Amino acid sequence: MKTILITGANRGIGFSLTNHYASEGCKVFATCRNLHHAEDLLTLAKENENIIVHDLDVSEATSIKNLALELSGETIDILINNAGVYGPKGIENHMITADEWLDVLRINTIAPFMVTQAFEANLARSHVKKIAFLSSKMGSMADNGSGGSYIYRSSKAALNSVVKSLSIDLVTKEIKVVALHPGWVLTEMGGPNALINTDESTLGLTKVIDNLTDEQSGQFISFDGTVIPW
Ligand SMILES: NC(=O)c1ccc[n+]([C@@H]2O[C@H](COP(=O)([O-])OP(=O)(O)OC[C@H]3O[C@@H](n4cnc5c(N)ncnc54)[C@H](OP(=O)(O)O)[C@@H]3O)[C@@H](O)[C@H]2O)c1
């Protein structure tokens, strides 16, 4: 039975990933920043004893430290850094501020590194040793044909850079890392015009994670298995 730690598990893609792994028999540490906004997750956890809910605000150092202490004796096979925000789009309809930009960078770019750093020892104990980062095609320079979304695009482009460096630095510990694009998914972030639902995204993402090879560590891969240009 594998053990998975997922951030932002109370809704959207994180919730769907939690449901998928738990129904496969994995033990899931499903984390969310506010237990008062986690009704669906708490209900799911009541129905499935494989799901253990913890609070974790990925942008708060104390919150990360507390959970790392609580889970210090646990082996974690797969860490999924899923939590993310979109932030204001900028230019077209809103004068963005530096503080708004920094808030998004803190959650989308810096937090996944901090969480990884905090749980690296748990992963090192495993034989599986995989870390997935929910990035976005919007962070790809090659794919940017429409401009805009300065904050979100830059936060995910910077996340991709973090993933690439981690893939090199964690080779000695045999930990594989990957930046994943989940598709355009029907969630609060994806909105009503999105192309796929969370189940379709999760099926693809988990297939990529399950089959991840040493050669793929450090790559930017879509839920359909294709490699995305930086
Ligand atoms: N949906 C898409 O089309 C799409 C496309 C490309 C990439 N992605 C990426 O996929 C990931 C999941 O997206 P989604 O569509 O599922 O988004 P979502 O429905 O908006 O859910 C975002 C999740 O992140 C959590 N979160 C935000 N800030 C947090 C923090 N500081 N600490 C802990 N949790 C926090 C949210 O918790 P609260 O409920 O407390 O706010 C929520 O659980 C994100 O990284 C996103 O950038 C999504």
Coordinates of N, CA and C and ligand atoms in Angstrom, one line a residue:
M1 N 0.8 -1.2 0.0 CA 0.0 0.0 0.0 C 0.9 1.3 0.0
K2 N 0.7 2.1 -1.1 CA 1.5 3.3 -1.2 C 0.9 4.4 -0.3
T3 N 1.8 5.3 0.1 CA 1.3 6.5 0.9 C 1.6 7.7 0.1
I4 N 0.5 8.5 0.0 CA 0.6 9.7 -0.9 C 0.3 10.9 0.0
L5 N 1.0 12.0 -0.2 CA 0.7 13.3 0.5 C 0.3 14.3 -0.6
I6 N -0.9 14.9 -0.4 CA -1.5 15.8 -1.5 C -1.8 17.1 -0.8
T7 N -1.4 18.2 -1.4 CA -1.7 19.5 -0.9 C -3.0 20.0 -1.7
G8 N -3.8 20.9 -1.0 CA -5.0 21.5 -1.6 C -6.0 20.4 -2.0
A9 N -6.2 19.5 -1.1 CA -7.0 18.3 -1.4 C -8.5 18.5 -1.1
N10 N -8.9 19.6 -0.7 CA -10.4 19.8 -0.3 C -11.3 20.0 -1.5
R11 N -10.7 20.4 -2.7 CA -11.6 20.6 -3.9 C -10.8 20.4 -5.1
G12 N -11.5 20.4 -6.3 CA -10.8 20.4 -7.6 C -10.0 19.2 -7.8
I13 N -8.8 19.4 -8.5 CA -8.0 18.3 -8.9 C -7.4 17.5 -7.6
G14 N -7.1 18.3 -6.6 CA -6.5 17.6 -5.4 C -7.5 16.7 -4.7
F15 N -8.8 17.1 -4.7 CA -9.8 16.2 -4.2 C -10.0 15.0 -5.0
S16 N -10.0 15.1 -6.3 CA -10.1 14.0 -7.3 C -8.9 13.0 -7.1
L17 N -7.7 13.6 -7.0 CA -6.5 12.7 -6.8 C -6.6 11.9 -5.5
T18 N -7.1 12.6 -4.5 CA -7.3 11.9 -3.2 C -8.3 10.8 -3.3
N19 N -9.4 11.0 -3.9 CA -10.4 10.0 -4.1 C -9.9 8.8 -4.9
H20 N -9.1 9.1 -6.0 CA -8.5 8.1 -6.9 C -7.6 7.2 -6.1
Y21 N -6.6 7.8 -5.4 CA -5.6 7.0 -4.7 C -6.2 6.2 -3.6
A22 N -7.1 6.8 -2.8 CA -7.7 6.1 -1.7 C -8.5 4.9 -2.2
S23 N -9.3 5.1 -3.3 CA -10.1 4.0 -3.8 C -9.2 2.9 -4.4
E24 N -7.9 3.2 -4.7 CA -7.0 2.2 -5.2 C -6.3 1.4 -4.0
G25 N -6.7 1.9 -2.7 CA -6.1 1.2 -1.6 C -4.9 1.9 -1.0
C26 N -4.5 3.1 -1.6 CA -3.4 3.8 -1.0 C -3.8 4.6 0.3
K27 N -2.8 4.8 1.1 CA -3.1 5.7 2.3 C -2.8 7.1 1.8
V28 N -3.8 8.0 2.0 CA -3.6 9.4 1.6 C -3.6 10.4 2.7
F29 N -2.5 11.1 2.8 CA -2.5 12.3 3.7 C -3.1 13.4 2.9
A30 N -4.4 13.7 3.1 CA -5.0 14.7 2.3 C -5.0 16.0 3.1
T31 N -4.3 17.1 2.5 CA -4.2 18.3 3.3 C -4.9 19.4 2.7
C32 N -5.4 20.3 3.6 CA -6.1 21.5 3.1 C -5.8 22.7 4.1
R33 N -6.0 23.9 3.6 CA -5.6 25.0 4.5 C -6.6 25.4 5.5
N34 N -7.9 25.0 5.2 CA -8.9 25.4 6.1 C -10.0 24.3 6.2
L35 N -9.9 23.6 7.4 CA -10.8 22.5 7.6 C -12.3 22.9 7.6
H36 N -12.6 24.2 7.8 CA -14.0 24.7 7.7 C -14.5 24.7 6.3
H37 N -13.5 24.7 5.3 CA -13.9 24.7 3.9 C -13.6 23.3 3.3
A38 N -13.8 22.3 4.1 CA -13.4 20.9 3.6 C -14.4 19.9 3.8
E39 N -15.7 20.3 3.7 CA -16.8 19.4 4.0 C -16.8 18.2 3.2
D40 N -16.6 18.3 1.8 CA -16.6 17.2 0.9 C -15.4 16.2 1.3
L41 N -14.3 16.8 1.6 CA -13.1 16.0 1.9 C -13.3 15.2 3.2
L42 N -13.9 15.9 4.2 CA -14.1 15.3 5.5 C -15.2 14.2 5.4
T43 N -16.2 14.4 4.5 CA -17.2 13.3 4.3 C -16.5 12.1 3.6
L44 N -15.7 12.4 2.6 CA -15.0 11.3 1.9 C -14.1 10.5 2.9
A45 N -13.5 11.2 3.8 CA -12.6 10.6 4.7 C -13.3 9.7 5.7
K46 N -14.6 10.1 6.0 CA -15.4 9.3 6.9 C -15.8 8.0 6.2
E47 N -16.0 8.1 4.8 CA -16.4 6.9 4.1 C -15.2 6.0 3.8
N48 N -14.0 6.5 3.8 CA -12.8 5.7 3.4 C -11.7 6.0 4.4
E49 N -11.4 4.9 5.2 CA -10.4 5.0 6.2 C -9.0 5.2 5.7
N50 N -8.7 5.1 4.4 CA -7.4 5.3 3.9 C -7.0 6.8 3.8
I51 N -8.1 7.7 4.0 CA -7.8 9.1 3.9 C -7.7 9.7 5.3
I52 N -6.5 10.4 5.5 CA -6.3 11.0 6.7 C -6.1 12.5 6.4
V53 N -7.1 13.3 7.0 CA -7.1 14.8 6.7 C -6.2 15.5 7.7
H54 N -5.4 16.4 7.1 CA -4.5 17.3 8.0 C -4.7 18.7 7.5
D55 N -4.5 19.7 8.4 CA -4.5 21.1 7.8 C -3.1 21.5 7.5
L56 N -3.0 22.1 6.3 CA -1.7 22.6 5.8 C -1.9 23.8 4.9
D57 N -1.5 25.0 5.4 CA -1.4 26.1 4.6 C 0.0 26.2 4.0
V58 N 0.1 25.9 2.7 CA 1.4 25.8 2.1 C 2.2 27.1 2.1
S59 N 1.5 28.2 2.3 CA 2.3 29.5 2.3 C 2.7 29.9 3.7
E60 N 2.5 29.0 4.7 CA 2.8 29.4 6.1 C 3.9 28.4 6.6
A61 N 5.1 29.0 6.9 CA 6.2 28.1 7.3 C 5.9 27.3 8.6
T62 N 5.1 27.9 9.5 CA 4.8 27.2 10.7 C 3.9 26.0 10.5
S63 N 2.9 26.2 9.5 CA 2.0 25.1 9.2 C 2.8 24.0 8.6
I64 N 3.7 24.2 7.7 CA 4.5 23.2 7.1 C 5.3 22.5 8.1
K65 N 6.0 23.2 9.0 CA 6.8 22.7 10.1 C 6.0 21.8 11.0
N66 N 4.8 22.2 11.4 CA 3.9 21.4 12.3 C 3.6 20.1 11.6
L67 N 3.2 20.1 10.4 CA 2.8 18.8 9.7 C 4.0 17.9 9.6
A68 N 5.1 18.5 9.2 CA 6.4 17.7 9.0 C 6.7 17.0 10.4
L69 N 6.5 17.7 11.5 CA 6.8 17.1 12.8 C 5.8 16.0 13.1
E70 N 4.5 16.3 12.7 CA 3.4 15.3 13.0 C 3.7 14.0 12.2
L71 N 4.2 14.1 10.9 CA 4.4 13.0 10.1 C 5.8 12.5 10.0
S72 N 6.6 12.9 11.0 CA 8.1 12.6 10.9 C 8.4 11.1 10.9
G73 N 7.5 10.3 11.5 CA 7.8 8.9 11.4 C 7.3 8.1 10.2
E74 N 6.7 8.8 9.3 CA 6.0 8.2 8.2 C 6.9 8.1 6.9
T75 N 6.7 7.1 6.2 CA 7.3 7.0 4.9 C 6.3 7.6 3.9
I76 N 6.7 8.5 3.0 CA 5.8 9.0 2.0 C 6.4 8.5 0.6
D77 N 5.5 7.8 -0.2 CA 6.0 7.3 -1.5 C 5.9 8.4 -2.6
I78 N 4.7 9.1 -2.5 CA 4.5 10.1 -3.6 C 4.0 11.4 -2.9
L79 N 4.7 12.5 -3.2 CA 4.2 13.8 -2.8 C 3.7 14.6 -4.0
I80 N 2.4 15.0 -3.8 CA 1.8 15.8 -5.0 C 1.6 17.2 -4.5
N81 N 2.4 18.1 -5.0 CA 2.3 19.6 -4.7 C 1.2 20.1 -5.7
N82 N 0.0 20.1 -5.2 CA -1.1 20.5 -6.1 C -1.7 21.9 -5.8
A83 N -1.7 22.3 -4.6 CA -2.3 23.6 -4.2 C -1.8 24.7 -5.1
G84 N -2.7 25.6 -5.5 CA -2.3 26.7 -6.3 C -3.4 27.7 -6.4
V85 N -3.1 28.9 -6.8 CA -4.0 30.0 -7.1 C -3.7 30.7 -8.4
Y86 N -4.7 31.3 -8.9 CA -4.6 32.0 -10.3 C -4.1 33.4 -10.1
G87 N -4.7 34.2 -9.2 CA -4.3 35.6 -9.0 C -5.0 36.5 -10.0
P88 N -4.8 37.8 -9.9 CA -5.4 38.7 -10.9 C -4.7 38.6 -12.2
K89 N -5.4 38.9 -13.3 CA -4.8 38.7 -14.6 C -4.0 39.9 -15.1
G90 N -4.3 41.1 -14.7 CA -3.5 42.2 -15.0 C -3.8 42.9 -16.3
I91 N -3.3 44.1 -16.4 CA -3.4 45.0 -17.6 C -4.8 45.2 -18.2
E92 N -5.4 44.2 -18.6 CA -6.7 44.4 -19.3 C -7.7 45.1 -18.4
N93 N -7.9 44.6 -17.2 CA -9.0 45.1 -16.4 C -8.6 45.4 -15.0
H94 N -7.4 45.4 -14.6 CA -7.0 45.5 -13.2 C -5.6 45.9 -13.1
M95 N -5.3 47.0 -12.3 CA -3.9 47.4 -12.0 C -3.4 46.5 -11.0
I96 N -2.5 45.6 -11.3 CA -2.0 44.7 -10.3 C -0.9 45.3 -9.4
T97 N -0.9 44.8 -8.2 CA 0.1 45.4 -7.3 C 1.2 44.3 -7.1
A98 N 2.4 44.8 -6.6 CA 3.5 43.9 -6.4 C 3.1 42.9 -5.3
D99 N 2.3 43.3 -4.3 CA 1.9 42.4 -3.2 C 1.1 41.3 -3.7
E100 N 0.1 41.6 -4.7 CA -0.7 40.5 -5.3 C 0.2 39.5 -6.0
W101 N 1.2 40.0 -6.7 CA 2.1 39.1 -7.4 C 2.9 38.2 -6.5
L102 N 3.4 38.9 -5.4 CA 4.2 38.1 -4.4 C 3.3 37.0 -3.7
D103 N 2.1 37.3 -3.5 CA 1.2 36.4 -2.8 C 1.1 35.1 -3.7
V104 N 0.9 35.3 -5.0 CA 0.8 34.1 -5.9 C 2.1 33.4 -6.0
L105 N 3.2 34.1 -6.1 CA 4.5 33.4 -6.1 C 4.8 32.6 -4.8
R106 N 4.3 33.1 -3.7 CA 4.5 32.4 -2.4 C 3.8 31.1 -2.5
I107 N 2.6 31.0 -3.0 CA 1.8 29.8 -3.1 C 2.2 28.9 -4.2
N108 N 2.4 29.4 -5.4 CA 2.6 28.6 -6.6 C 4.0 28.2 -6.8
T109 N 5.0 29.0 -6.4 CA 6.4 28.7 -6.7 C 7.2 28.4 -5.5
I110 N 7.1 29.2 -4.4 CA 8.0 29.0 -3.3 C 7.5 27.9 -2.4
A111 N 6.1 27.8 -2.2 CA 5.6 26.8 -1.3 C 5.9 25.4 -1.7
P112 N 5.7 25.0 -3.0 CA 6.0 23.7 -3.4 C 7.5 23.2 -3.1
F113 N 8.4 24.2 -3.2 CA 9.8 23.9 -2.8 C 9.9 23.7 -1.3
M114 N 9.2 24.6 -0.5 CA 9.3 24.5 1.0 C 8.7 23.1 1.4
V115 N 7.6 22.8 0.8 CA 6.9 21.5 1.2 C 7.8 20.3 0.9
T116 N 8.4 20.4 -0.3 CA 9.3 19.3 -0.7 C 10.5 19.2 0.2
Q117 N 11.1 20.4 0.6 CA 12.2 20.4 1.5 C 11.8 19.7 2.9
A118 N 10.6 20.1 3.3 CA 10.1 19.6 4.6 C 9.9 18.1 4.6
F119 N 9.5 17.5 3.5 CA 9.1 16.1 3.5 C 10.1 15.2 2.7
E120 N 11.2 15.8 2.3 CA 12.2 15.0 1.6 C 12.7 13.8 2.3
A121 N 12.9 13.9 3.7 CA 13.3 12.8 4.4 C 12.3 11.6 4.4
N122 N 11.0 12.0 4.5 CA 9.9 11.0 4.4 C 10.0 10.2 3.1
L123 N 10.3 11.0 2.0 CA 10.3 10.4 0.6 C 11.6 9.5 0.5
A124 N 12.7 9.9 1.1 CA 13.9 9.2 1.0 C 13.8 7.8 1.6
R125 N 12.9 7.6 2.5 CA 12.6 6.3 3.1 C 11.9 5.3 2.2
S126 N 11.3 5.9 1.2 CA 10.4 5.0 0.3 C 11.2 4.4 -0.8
H127 N 10.6 3.3 -1.4 CA 11.3 2.7 -2.6 C 10.7 3.4 -3.9
V128 N 9.6 4.1 -3.7 CA 8.9 4.7 -4.9 C 9.5 6.1 -5.2
K129 N 9.6 7.0 -4.2 CA 10.3 8.3 -4.3 C 9.9 9.1 -5.5
K130 N 8.7 9.6 -5.5 CA 8.3 10.5 -6.6 C 7.6 11.8 -6.1
I131 N 7.9 12.9 -6.7 CA 7.3 14.2 -6.4 C 6.7 14.8 -7.7
A132 N 5.4 15.0 -7.6 CA 4.7 15.7 -8.8 C 4.3 17.1 -8.4
F133 N 4.6 18.0 -9.3 CA 4.2 19.4 -9.1 C 3.2 19.8 -10.2
L134 N 2.0 20.3 -9.7 CA 1.0 20.7 -10.6 C 1.4 22.1 -11.2
S135 N 1.9 22.0 -12.4 CA 2.3 23.3 -13.1 C 1.2 23.6 -14.1
S136 N 1.5 24.3 -15.1 CA 0.4 24.6 -16.1 C 1.1 24.9 -17.4
K137 N 0.5 24.6 -18.5 CA 0.9 24.9 -19.9 C 1.1 26.4 -20.0
M138 N 0.3 27.2 -19.1 CA 0.4 28.6 -19.2 C 1.8 29.1 -18.7
G139 N 2.6 28.2 -18.1 CA 3.9 28.6 -17.7 C 4.9 28.3 -18.8
S140 N 4.5 27.8 -19.9 CA 5.4 27.5 -21.1 C 5.6 28.7 -21.9
M141 N 6.9 29.1 -22.2 CA 7.2 30.2 -23.1 C 6.7 29.9 -24.5
A142 N 7.0 28.6 -24.9 CA 6.7 28.2 -26.2 C 5.2 28.2 -26.5
D143 N 4.4 28.0 -25.5 CA 3.0 27.9 -25.7 C 2.3 29.2 -25.6
N144 N 3.0 30.3 -25.2 CA 2.3 31.6 -24.9 C 2.1 32.3 -26.2
G145 N 0.9 32.1 -26.7 CA 0.5 32.8 -27.9 C -0.5 34.0 -27.7
S146 N -0.9 34.1 -26.4 CA -2.0 35.1 -26.2 C -1.6 36.2 -25.2
G147 N -0.4 36.1 -24.6 CA 0.0 37.1 -23.6 C -0.8 37.1 -22.3
G148 N -0.8 38.2 -21.6 CA -1.6 38.3 -20.4 C -1.2 37.4 -19.3
S149 N -2.1 37.3 -18.2 CA -1.9 36.4 -17.1 C -0.5 36.5 -16.6
Y150 N 0.0 37.7 -16.4 CA 1.4 37.8 -16.0 C 1.8 37.1 -14.7
I151 N 0.9 37.2 -13.7 CA 1.2 36.6 -12.4 C 1.2 35.1 -12.5
Y152 N 0.1 34.5 -13.0 CA 0.0 33.1 -13.0 C 1.1 32.5 -13.9
R153 N 1.2 33.0 -15.2 CA 2.2 32.5 -16.1 C 3.6 32.5 -15.5
S154 N 4.0 33.6 -14.9 CA 5.4 33.7 -14.3 C 5.5 32.8 -13.1
S155 N 4.5 32.6 -12.3 CA 4.6 31.7 -11.2 C 4.8 30.3 -11.6
K156 N 4.2 29.9 -12.6 CA 4.3 28.5 -13.1 C 5.6 28.3 -13.9
A157 N 6.0 29.3 -14.6 CA 7.3 29.2 -15.3 C 8.5 29.1 -14.3
A158 N 8.3 29.9 -13.2 CA 9.4 29.8 -12.1 C 9.3 28.4 -11.4
L159 N 8.1 27.9 -11.3 CA 7.9 26.6 -10.6 C 8.7 25.5 -11.5
N160 N 8.5 25.7 -12.8 CA 9.2 24.7 -13.7 C 10.7 24.7 -13.5
S161 N 11.2 25.9 -13.3 CA 12.6 26.1 -13.1 C 13.0 25.4 -11.8
V162 N 12.2 25.5 -10.8 CA 12.4 24.8 -9.5 C 12.5 23.3 -9.7
V163 N 11.5 22.8 -10.5 CA 11.4 21.3 -10.7 C 12.7 20.8 -11.4
K164 N 13.1 21.6 -12.4 CA 14.3 21.2 -13.2 C 15.5 21.1 -12.2
S165 N 15.7 22.1 -11.4 CA 16.9 22.0 -10.5 C 16.7 20.9 -9.5
L166 N 15.5 20.7 -9.0 CA 15.3 19.6 -8.0 C 15.6 18.2 -8.7
S167 N 15.3 18.1 -10.0 CA 15.5 16.8 -10.7 C 17.0 16.5 -10.7
I168 N 17.8 17.5 -10.8 CA 19.2 17.3 -10.8 C 19.8 17.1 -9.4
D169 N 19.3 17.9 -8.4 CA 19.8 17.8 -7.1 C 19.4 16.5 -6.3
L170 N 18.2 16.0 -6.7 CA 17.7 14.8 -6.0 C 18.0 13.5 -6.6
V171 N 18.9 13.5 -7.7 CA 19.3 12.2 -8.4 C 20.0 11.3 -7.4
T172 N 20.9 11.9 -6.6 CA 21.7 11.1 -5.7 C 20.8 10.4 -4.7
K173 N 19.6 11.0 -4.4 CA 18.7 10.3 -3.4 C 17.6 9.5 -4.2
E174 N 17.8 9.4 -5.5 CA 16.9 8.6 -6.3 C 15.5 9.0 -6.3
I175 N 15.3 10.3 -6.0 CA 13.9 10.9 -6.0 C 13.6 11.5 -7.4
K176 N 12.5 11.0 -8.0 CA 12.1 11.5 -9.3 C 11.1 12.6 -9.1
V177 N 11.3 13.7 -9.9 CA 10.4 14.8 -9.9 C 9.8 15.2 -11.2
V178 N 8.6 15.7 -11.3 CA 8.0 16.0 -12.6 C 7.1 17.2 -12.5
A179 N 7.1 18.1 -13.5 CA 6.1 19.2 -13.6 C 5.0 18.7 -14.5
L180 N 3.8 18.8 -14.0 CA 2.6 18.2 -14.7 C 1.6 19.3 -15.2
H181 N 1.1 19.2 -16.4 CA 0.0 20.0 -16.8 C -1.3 19.1 -16.7
P182 N -2.3 19.5 -16.0 CA -3.4 18.6 -15.8 C -4.5 18.7 -16.9
G183 N -4.2 19.5 -17.9 CA -5.3 19.8 -18.9 C -6.0 21.0 -18.5
W184 N -7.0 21.5 -19.3 CA -7.9 22.6 -18.9 C -9.1 21.9 -18.2
V185 N -9.1 22.0 -16.9 CA -10.0 21.2 -16.1 C -11.2 22.0 -15.4
L186 N -12.3 21.4 -15.5 CA -13.5 22.0 -14.9 C -13.4 22.0 -13.3
T187 N -12.8 23.1 -12.8 CA -12.8 23.3 -11.4 C -13.0 24.8 -11.2
E188 N -13.0 25.2 -9.9 CA -13.2 26.7 -9.7 C -12.1 27.5 -10.5
M189 N -10.9 27.0 -10.5 CA -9.9 27.7 -11.3 C -10.1 27.6 -12.8
G190 N -10.4 26.4 -13.2 CA -10.5 26.1 -14.7 C -11.8 26.8 -15.3
G191 N -12.8 27.0 -14.4 CA -14.0 27.7 -14.9 C -14.9 26.7 -15.7
P192 N -16.1 27.3 -16.1 CA -17.1 26.4 -16.8 C -16.8 26.0 -18.2
N193 N -15.9 26.7 -18.9 CA -15.6 26.4 -20.3 C -14.5 25.4 -20.5
A194 N -14.0 24.9 -19.4 CA -12.8 23.9 -19.4 C -13.2 22.7 -20.2
L195 N -12.2 22.0 -20.7 CA -12.4 20.9 -21.7 C -12.6 19.5 -21.1
I196 N -12.0 19.3 -19.9 CA -12.1 18.0 -19.3 C -12.6 18.1 -17.8
N197 N -13.1 16.9 -17.3 CA -13.5 17.0 -15.9 C -12.3 16.4 -15.0
T198 N -12.5 16.5 -13.7 CA -11.4 16.2 -12.8 C -11.1 14.7 -12.9
D199 N -12.1 13.8 -13.2 CA -11.8 12.4 -13.3 C -10.8 12.1 -14.5
E200 N -11.1 12.7 -15.6 CA -10.3 12.5 -16.8 C -8.8 13.0 -16.6
S201 N -8.8 14.2 -15.9 CA -7.4 14.7 -15.6 C -6.7 13.8 -14.7
T202 N -7.4 13.3 -13.6 CA -6.8 12.5 -12.6 C -6.3 11.2 -13.2
L203 N -7.1 10.6 -14.1 CA -6.7 9.3 -14.7 C -5.4 9.5 -15.5
G204 N -5.3 10.6 -16.2 CA -4.1 10.9 -17.0 C -2.9 11.2 -16.1
L205 N -3.1 12.0 -15.1 CA -2.0 12.4 -14.2 C -1.4 11.2 -13.5
T206 N -2.3 10.4 -13.0 CA -1.9 9.3 -12.1 C -1.2 8.2 -13.0
K207 N -1.6 8.1 -14.3 CA -0.9 7.2 -15.2 C 0.6 7.7 -15.4
V208 N 0.7 9.0 -15.6 CA 2.0 9.6 -15.8 C 2.9 9.4 -14.6
I209 N 2.3 9.6 -13.4 CA 3.1 9.5 -12.2 C 3.5 8.0 -12.0
D210 N 2.5 7.1 -12.2 CA 2.8 5.7 -12.0 C 3.9 5.2 -12.8
N211 N 3.9 5.7 -14.1 CA 4.9 5.2 -15.1 C 6.2 6.0 -15.2
L212 N 6.3 7.0 -14.3 CA 7.4 7.9 -14.4 C 8.8 7.2 -14.3
T213 N 9.6 7.5 -15.3 CA 11.0 6.8 -15.3 C 12.1 7.8 -14.9
D214 N 13.2 7.3 -14.7 CA 14.4 8.2 -14.3 C 14.6 9.2 -15.4
E215 N 14.5 8.7 -16.7 CA 14.7 9.6 -17.8 C 13.7 10.8 -17.8
Q216 N 12.5 10.6 -17.3 CA 11.5 11.6 -17.4 C 11.6 12.6 -16.2
S217 N 12.5 12.3 -15.2 CA 12.6 13.2 -14.1 C 13.1 14.5 -14.6
G218 N 12.4 15.6 -14.2 CA 12.8 17.0 -14.6 C 12.1 17.4 -15.8
Q219 N 11.2 16.6 -16.4 CA 10.4 17.0 -17.6 C 9.1 17.7 -17.2
F220 N 8.5 18.3 -18.2 CA 7.2 19.0 -18.1 C 6.3 18.2 -19.0
I221 N 5.3 17.5 -18.3 CA 4.5 16.4 -19.0 C 3.1 16.7 -18.8
S222 N 2.3 16.6 -19.9 CA 0.9 16.8 -19.9 C 0.2 15.6 -19.4
F223 N -1.1 15.7 -18.9 CA -1.9 14.6 -18.4 C -2.1 13.5 -19.5
D224 N -1.9 13.9 -20.8 CA -2.0 12.9 -21.8 C -0.7 12.2 -22.1
G225 N 0.3 12.5 -21.4 CA 1.6 11.8 -21.5 C 2.6 12.5 -22.5
T226 N 2.1 13.6 -23.1 CA 3.0 14.3 -24.1 C 3.9 15.3 -23.3
V227 N 5.2 15.4 -23.8 CA 6.1 16.4 -23.2 C 5.8 17.8 -23.7
I228 N 5.8 18.7 -22.8 CA 5.5 20.1 -23.2 C 6.8 20.9 -23.3
P229 N 7.0 21.7 -24.3 CA 8.2 22.5 -24.4 C 8.2 23.6 -23.4
W230 N 9.4 23.9 -22.8 CA 9.5 24.9 -21.8 C 9.0 26.3 -22.3
Ligands
LIG1 N1 -8.0 23.7 -13.5 C1 -7.2 23.9 -14.5 O1 -7.6 24.0 -15.7 C2 -5.7 23.9 -14.3 C3 -4.9 24.0 -15.4 C4 -3.5 24.0 -15.3 C5 -3.0 23.9 -14.0 N2 -3.8 23.8 -12.9 C6 -3.1 23.7 -11.6 O2 -3.6 22.5 -10.9 C7 -3.6 22.8 -9.5 C8 -5.0 22.5 -8.9 O3 -5.9 23.4 -9.6 P1 -7.5 23.3 -9.4 O4 -8.1 23.6 -10.8 O5 -7.9 22.1 -8.7 O6 -7.8 24.6 -8.6 P2 -8.9 25.0 -7.5 O7 -10.2 24.2 -7.8 O8 -9.0 26.4 -7.5 O9 -8.3 24.4 -6.2 C9 -7.1 25.0 -5.7 C10 -6.8 24.2 -4.4 O10 -5.5 24.8 -3.9 C11 -5.8 25.2 -2.5 N3 -4.9 26.2 -2.0 C12 -4.8 27.5 -2.5 N4 -3.9 28.2 -1.7 C13 -3.5 27.3 -0.7 C14 -2.6 27.4 0.4 N5 -2.0 28.6 0.7 N6 -2.4 26.4 1.2 C15 -3.1 25.2 0.9 N7 -3.9 25.0 -0.1 C16 -4.1 26.1 -0.9 C17 -7.3 25.5 -2.4 O11 -7.7 25.6 -1.1 P3 -9.0 26.5 -0.6 O12 -10.2 25.8 -0.9 O13 -8.7 26.7 0.8 O14 -8.9 27.8 -1.4 C18 -7.8 24.4 -3.3 O15 -7.9 23.2 -2.5 C19 -3.2 24.2 -9.3 O16 -1.8 24.2 -9.0 C20 -3.4 24.8 -10.6 O17 -2.5 25.9 -10.9 C21 -5.2 23.8 -13.0

